[in-house]
Coordinates of C-alpha atoms in Angstrom, one line a residue:
X1 CA 94.0 -19.2 -42.9
X2 CA 92.1 -21.1 -45.5
X3 CA 89.2 -23.5 -45.8
X4 CA 90.4 -26.9 -46.7
X5 CA 87.2 -28.9 -46.9
X6 CA 83.5 -28.2 -47.1
X7 CA 80.5 -30.5 -46.6
X8 CA 77.0 -29.3 -47.3
X9 CA 73.6 -30.9 -46.7
X10 CA 70.1 -29.6 -47.2
X11 CA 71.0 -26.2 -48.6
X12 CA 68.9 -24.9 -51.5
X13 CA 69.4 -26.9 -54.7
X14 CA 72.8 -28.2 -53.8
X15 CA 73.1 -31.9 -53.6
X16 CA 75.1 -33.4 -50.7
X17 CA 78.5 -32.2 -51.6
X18 CA 82.0 -32.8 -50.3
X19 CA 84.7 -30.5 -51.7
X20 CA 88.4 -29.8 -51.1
X21 CA 89.7 -26.4 -51.9
X22 CA 92.9 -24.7 -53.0
X23 CA 94.4 -22.2 -50.5
X24 CA 94.5 -19.7 -53.4
X25 CA 91.7 -19.3 -56.0
X26 CA 88.7 -21.5 -56.3
X27 CA 86.8 -20.8 -59.5
X28 CA 83.2 -21.9 -60.1
X29 CA 81.3 -21.7 -63.4
X30 CA 77.9 -22.8 -64.6
X31 CA 74.6 -21.6 -65.9
X32 CA 72.4 -19.3 -63.9
X33 CA 70.5 -21.2 -61.3
X34 CA 73.0 -24.1 -61.2
X35 CA 74.0 -23.5 -57.6
X36 CA 77.1 -21.3 -57.8
X37 CA 75.8 -18.6 -55.5
X38 CA 74.4 -21.3 -53.2
X39 CA 77.9 -22.7 -52.7
X40 CA 79.1 -19.2 -51.6
X41 CA 76.0 -18.9 -49.4
X42 CA 77.0 -22.2 -47.7
X43 CA 80.5 -20.8 -47.0
X44 CA 78.9 -17.6 -45.7
X45 CA 76.6 -19.6 -43.4
X46 CA 79.6 -21.3 -42.0
X47 CA 81.4 -18.0 -41.3
X48 CA 78.4 -15.8 -40.3
X49 CA 75.6 -18.2 -39.3
X50 CA 73.3 -16.6 -41.8
X51 CA 72.7 -16.1 -45.5
X52 CA 73.9 -13.1 -47.5
X53 CA 70.9 -13.4 -49.8
X54 CA 67.9 -13.3 -47.4
X55 CA 67.1 -12.4 -43.8
X56 CA 64.8 -15.4 -43.4
X57 CA 66.1 -18.9 -43.2
X58 CA 63.4 -21.0 -44.8
X59 CA 64.4 -20.2 -48.4
X60 CA 67.9 -21.4 -47.6
X61 CA 66.8 -24.9 -46.5
X62 CA 66.0 -27.4 -49.3
X63 CA 62.3 -27.8 -49.6
X64 CA 62.6 -31.5 -48.9
X65 CA 64.6 -31.0 -45.7
X66 CA 63.8 -29.7 -42.2
X67 CA 67.3 -28.3 -41.7
X68 CA 70.6 -27.5 -43.4
X69 CA 74.1 -28.4 -42.2
X70 CA 77.4 -27.0 -43.3
X71 CA 80.7 -28.4 -42.0
X72 CA 84.2 -27.1 -42.8
X73 CA 87.8 -27.7 -42.0
X74 CA 89.9 -24.6 -41.5
X75 CA 93.7 -24.6 -41.6
X76 CA 95.3 -21.9 -39.6
X77 CA 99.0 -21.8 -38.6
X78 CA 99.3 -25.6 -39.4
X79 CA 96.3 -26.4 -37.2
X80 CA 93.1 -28.0 -38.5
X81 CA 90.0 -26.4 -36.9
X82 CA 86.6 -28.0 -37.5
X83 CA 83.7 -25.6 -37.8
X84 CA 80.1 -26.4 -38.2
X85 CA 76.7 -24.8 -38.5
X86 CA 73.2 -26.4 -38.4
X87 CA 70.0 -24.4 -38.9
X88 CA 66.4 -25.7 -38.8
X89 CA 63.1 -24.3 -40.1
X90 CA 62.0 -24.0 -36.5
X91 CA 64.7 -21.5 -35.7
X92 CA 67.0 -23.9 -33.8
X93 CA 70.7 -23.6 -34.5
X94 CA 73.9 -25.3 -33.5
X95 CA 77.3 -23.6 -34.0
X96 CA 80.5 -25.4 -33.3
X97 CA 84.1 -24.3 -33.5
X98 CA 86.9 -26.8 -32.8
X99 CA 84.4 -29.2 -31.2
X100 CA 82.9 -26.7 -28.8
X101 CA 79.4 -25.4 -29.0
X102 CA 79.1 -21.6 -29.2
X103 CA 76.1 -19.4 -28.7
X104 CA 76.8 -16.4 -31.1
X105 CA 77.5 -15.9 -34.8
X106 CA 80.2 -13.4 -33.8
X107 CA 82.3 -16.4 -32.7
X108 CA 82.0 -17.9 -36.1
X109 CA 83.0 -14.6 -37.7
X110 CA 86.0 -14.5 -35.4
X111 CA 87.1 -18.0 -36.4
X112 CA 86.6 -17.5 -40.2
X113 CA 86.6 -13.9 -41.3
X114 CA 84.8 -13.3 -44.6
X115 CA 84.5 -10.5 -47.1
X116 CA 81.8 -10.6 -49.7
X117 CA 81.6 -8.8 -53.0
X118 CA 78.3 -9.2 -54.9
X119 CA 75.6 -7.1 -56.4
X120 CA 74.4 -6.1 -52.9
X121 CA 77.9 -4.9 -51.9
X122 CA 77.3 -1.6 -53.8
X123 CA 74.9 -0.6 -51.1
X124 CA 78.1 0.3 -49.3
X125 CA 78.1 3.6 -51.3
X126 CA 74.5 4.1 -52.5
X127 CA 72.8 2.7 -49.4
X128 CA 72.2 4.3 -46.1
X129 CA 74.8 5.1 -43.4
X130 CA 74.1 1.8 -41.7
X131 CA 76.0 0.0 -44.5
X132 CA 79.1 2.0 -44.0
X133 CA 78.9 1.7 -40.2
X134 CA 78.8 -2.1 -40.7
X135 CA 81.7 -1.9 -43.0
X136 CA 83.8 0.0 -40.5
X137 CA 82.7 -2.1 -37.6
X138 CA 83.6 -5.4 -39.5
X139 CA 87.2 -4.1 -39.6
X140 CA 87.4 -2.9 -36.0
X141 CA 85.8 -6.1 -34.7
X142 CA 88.5 -8.2 -36.4
X143 CA 91.5 -6.2 -35.3
X144 CA 90.4 -5.1 -31.8
X145 CA 89.1 -8.1 -29.8
X146 CA 87.6 -6.0 -27.0
X147 CA 85.5 -4.1 -29.4
X148 CA 82.7 -6.6 -29.5
X149 CA 82.1 -6.3 -25.8
X150 CA 82.1 -2.5 -25.9
X151 CA 79.7 -2.5 -28.8
X152 CA 77.3 -4.9 -27.1
X153 CA 77.4 -2.8 -23.9
X154 CA 76.7 0.3 -25.9
X155 CA 73.7 -1.4 -27.7
X156 CA 72.2 -2.3 -24.2
X157 CA 72.7 1.3 -23.0
X158 CA 71.1 2.7 -26.2
X159 CA 68.2 0.3 -25.8
X160 CA 67.6 1.3 -22.2
X161 CA 67.8 5.0 -23.0
X162 CA 65.3 4.7 -25.9
X163 CA 63.0 2.7 -23.7
X164 CA 63.0 5.5 -21.1
X165 CA 62.3 8.0 -23.9
X166 CA 59.1 6.1 -24.8
X167 CA 57.6 6.2 -21.3
X168 CA 54.5 8.4 -20.7
X169 CA 56.2 9.8 -17.7
X170 CA 59.9 10.7 -18.3
X171 CA 62.2 10.0 -15.4
X172 CA 65.1 12.4 -16.0
X173 CA 67.2 11.0 -13.2
X174 CA 67.1 7.6 -14.8
X175 CA 68.0 9.0 -18.2
X176 CA 70.9 10.8 -16.5
X177 CA 72.2 7.5 -15.2
X178 CA 72.1 5.9 -18.6
X179 CA 73.5 9.0 -20.3
X180 CA 76.7 8.5 -18.2
X181 CA 77.2 5.0 -19.5
X182 CA 76.1 5.8 -23.0
X183 CA 78.7 8.6 -23.3
X184 CA 81.5 6.5 -21.9
X185 CA 80.9 3.7 -24.3
X186 CA 80.2 6.0 -27.3
X187 CA 83.6 7.7 -26.8
X188 CA 85.3 4.3 -26.7
X189 CA 83.6 3.2 -29.9
X190 CA 84.4 6.5 -31.6
X191 CA 88.1 6.2 -30.7
X192 CA 88.4 2.6 -32.0
X193 CA 86.7 3.6 -35.3
X194 CA 88.9 6.6 -35.8
X195 CA 92.1 4.7 -35.1
X196 CA 91.0 2.0 -37.5
X197 CA 90.1 4.4 -40.3
X198 CA 93.5 6.2 -39.9
X199 CA 95.0 3.0 -41.1
X200 CA 92.3 1.9 -43.5
X201 CA 91.8 5.1 -45.6
X202 CA 95.4 5.2 -47.0
X203 CA 95.1 1.6 -48.0
X204 CA 91.8 2.3 -49.8
X205 CA 93.5 5.1 -51.7
X206 CA 96.4 2.8 -52.6
X207 CA 94.0 0.0 -53.9
X208 CA 92.1 2.6 -56.0
X209 CA 95.3 3.7 -57.6
X210 CA 96.1 0.0 -58.4
X211 CA 92.7 -0.6 -60.0
X212 CA 92.1 2.7 -61.8
X213 CA 93.6 6.1 -62.7
X214 CA 90.8 7.9 -60.8
X215 CA 92.0 10.4 -58.3
X216 CA 90.3 12.9 -56.0
X217 CA 88.6 10.6 -53.5
X218 CA 88.2 11.9 -49.9
X219 CA 86.9 9.8 -47.0
X220 CA 85.6 11.6 -43.9
X221 CA 84.4 10.0 -40.7
X222 CA 81.3 11.5 -39.0
X223 CA 81.1 10.2 -35.4
X224 CA 77.4 10.6 -35.1
X225 CA 77.5 13.9 -33.3
X226 CA 79.3 17.3 -33.6
X227 CA 82.7 16.6 -31.9
X228 CA 83.4 20.2 -31.4
X229 CA 80.9 19.9 -28.5
X230 CA 80.9 17.4 -25.6
X231 CA 78.4 14.6 -26.2
X232 CA 77.0 15.2 -22.8
X233 CA 76.0 18.7 -23.7
X234 CA 74.4 17.5 -27.0
X235 CA 72.4 14.8 -25.2
X236 CA 71.2 17.3 -22.7
X237 CA 70.2 20.0 -25.2
X238 CA 68.5 17.4 -27.4
X239 CA 66.6 15.6 -24.7
X240 CA 63.2 17.2 -25.5
X241 CA 63.7 16.5 -29.2
X242 CA 64.6 12.9 -28.4
X243 CA 61.5 12.5 -26.1
X244 CA 59.3 13.7 -29.0
X245 CA 61.1 11.4 -31.5
X246 CA 61.2 8.6 -28.8
X247 CA 64.7 7.7 -29.9
X248 CA 68.3 8.9 -29.4
X249 CA 69.3 11.2 -32.2
X250 CA 73.0 11.4 -31.7
X251 CA 75.7 8.8 -30.9
X252 CA 77.9 6.2 -32.7
X253 CA 74.7 4.5 -34.0
X254 CA 74.3 7.5 -36.3
X255 CA 77.9 7.5 -37.5
X256 CA 78.9 7.5 -41.2
X257 CA 81.9 7.2 -43.5
X258 CA 81.3 10.0 -46.0
X259 CA 82.9 9.6 -49.4
X260 CA 83.5 12.5 -51.8
X261 CA 84.9 12.6 -55.3
X262 CA 86.4 15.9 -56.6
X263 CA 84.7 17.7 -53.7
X264 CA 81.3 16.3 -54.5
X265 CA 79.2 13.5 -52.9
X266 CA 80.7 10.4 -54.6
X267 CA 77.4 8.7 -55.2
X268 CA 76.0 11.8 -57.0
X269 CA 78.7 12.0 -59.6
X270 CA 80.2 8.5 -60.1
X271 CA 79.0 6.2 -62.9
X272 CA 77.9 2.7 -62.0
X273 CA 81.2 1.3 -63.2
X274 CA 83.2 3.8 -61.0
X275 CA 81.0 2.9 -58.0
X276 CA 81.9 -0.8 -58.5
X277 CA 85.6 0.0 -58.7
X278 CA 85.4 2.1 -55.5
X279 CA 83.5 -0.5 -53.5
X280 CA 85.8 -3.2 -54.7
X281 CA 88.8 -1.2 -53.6
X282 CA 87.2 -0.6 -50.2
X283 CA 86.7 -4.4 -49.7
X284 CA 90.1 -5.4 -50.8
X285 CA 91.8 -2.7 -48.6
X286 CA 90.1 -4.2 -45.5
X287 CA 91.8 -7.6 -46.4
X288 CA 95.2 -6.0 -46.6
X289 CA 94.8 -4.2 -43.3
X290 CA 93.4 -7.3 -41.6
X291 CA 96.5 -9.2 -42.7
X292 CA 98.9 -6.4 -41.7
X293 CA 97.4 -6.2 -38.2
X294 CA 96.9 -9.9 -37.5
X295 CA 99.2 -11.8 -39.8
X296 CA 96.1 -13.9 -40.9
X297 CA 94.0 -13.9 -44.0
X298 CA 90.3 -13.5 -44.5
X299 CA 88.4 -15.3 -47.2
X300 CA 86.9 -13.5 -50.2
X301 CA 83.6 -14.5 -51.7
X302 CA 83.2 -12.9 -55.2
X303 CA 79.8 -13.7 -56.7
X304 CA 79.4 -13.4 -60.5
X305 CA 82.4 -11.1 -60.7
X306 CA 82.5 -11.1 -64.6
X307 CA 79.1 -9.4 -64.6
X308 CA 80.2 -6.8 -62.1
X309 CA 83.7 -5.8 -63.5
X310 CA 85.2 -5.8 -67.0
X311 CA 88.2 -8.0 -67.9
X312 CA 90.8 -5.3 -67.2
X313 CA 89.6 -4.6 -63.7
X314 CA 88.9 -8.3 -62.9
X315 CA 92.5 -9.1 -63.8
X316 CA 93.7 -6.3 -61.4
X317 CA 91.5 -7.6 -58.7
X318 CA 92.8 -11.1 -59.1
X319 CA 96.4 -9.8 -59.1
X320 CA 95.8 -7.9 -55.9
X321 CA 94.2 -10.8 -54.1
X322 CA 96.8 -13.2 -55.4
X323 CA 99.5 -10.9 -54.1
X324 CA 97.7 -10.7 -50.7
X325 CA 97.6 -14.4 -50.5
X326 CA 93.9 -14.5 -49.6
X327 CA 91.9 -17.6 -50.3
X328 CA 89.3 -16.5 -52.9
X329 CA 86.0 -18.1 -54.2
X330 CA 84.9 -16.6 -57.5
X331 CA 81.8 -17.5 -59.5
X332 CA 80.7 -16.8 -63.1
X333 CA 78.7 -18.2 -66.0
X334 CA 81.4 -18.7 -68.6
X335 CA 84.5 -20.7 -67.7
X336 CA 87.0 -18.6 -69.6
X337 CA 85.6 -15.4 -68.0
X338 CA 86.1 -16.8 -64.5
X339 CA 89.5 -18.3 -65.3
X340 CA 90.8 -14.9 -66.7
X341 CA 90.2 -13.3 -63.3
X342 CA 93.2 -15.0 -61.7
X343 CA 96.9 -14.6 -62.7
X344 CA 97.9 -17.4 -65.1
X345 CA 101.2 -18.0 -63.4
X346 CA 99.4 -18.9 -60.1
X347 CA 99.7 -22.6 -59.2
X348 CA 97.2 -22.5 -56.4
X349 CA 94.0 -22.5 -58.6
X350 CA 91.2 -25.0 -58.6
X351 CA 88.4 -25.0 -61.2
X352 CA 84.9 -26.4 -60.5
X353 CA 81.9 -26.9 -62.8
X354 CA 78.4 -26.4 -61.2
X355 CA 75.4 -28.1 -62.8
X356 CA 72.0 -28.8 -61.4
X357 CA 73.2 -28.5 -57.8
X358 CA 76.2 -30.8 -58.4
X359 CA 79.7 -29.6 -58.2
X360 CA 82.6 -31.3 -60.0
X361 CA 86.3 -30.4 -59.7
X362 CA 88.1 -30.4 -63.0

């Protein structure tokens, strides 16, 4: 799978642009503020329905426009699939895949899987557990199609249970009913996550070995409760505590992927450079597993990679992604720094210069 064409209108400082891409590496260089990250943001909007830079939409839309529109043409198994996103300042949106209107961003993600590596990606290790849950769930979502429905049902059960816990008068019988559904869905989520991580963790270890001589990493999945005890017993024994807290304290919404290095918490002992290598390896490993499980490729958005990794590690990242066959979009300030990321022997490389919101292919 790769993105053949991209049209962008009304997004940040980008002029109306129409671009054609290589199925391999697409390299963008230009001064800070020229529009490089905005181009990656446009691709992200196409694949996720939202920005990776801000939670609110108004900053994404050009100040002279009421809406922004991104249209792309995907090629997948010799089929061309049009995909489009339009977002307005009023909160209106229109998502289309292959000519059909869709109502959820998850359908966009299913059509065009994306992995992003930028300065915010390092929250994966030094941020809270929610970042690592999102990381795991991205992978499970893309290899287990029924997972989305299970997760949505669990979120509804959790919302209902938490709502009951906030009532002035607690109806234990109603909580019992929701606990039954909560437990069944929680155990399904846990099983899918465990099976996914059994395949992912060896690939992370392999990618780390390809990027760096560092050894001694351990990855341990915490389900969100003590699995030596039935979840039903834990919910029952913790009910009074949950009532006081007005929220559910155990379950897959509390899960974590814990990382240790030489028997210590990784984030406590790794340097910033080592954290970057680890997080990069974790992201690349997901792409390899996604390809192994589905036969398809995801797209990689690597923002300002030369400022995040030194030349030696950039070259290794480029070699791995080239070997994987993933379509990759890489930005940087200096042309030579960006160009050095990708293997010189690769023929599937396109170079673009970004200046004042305009993008020119060289």
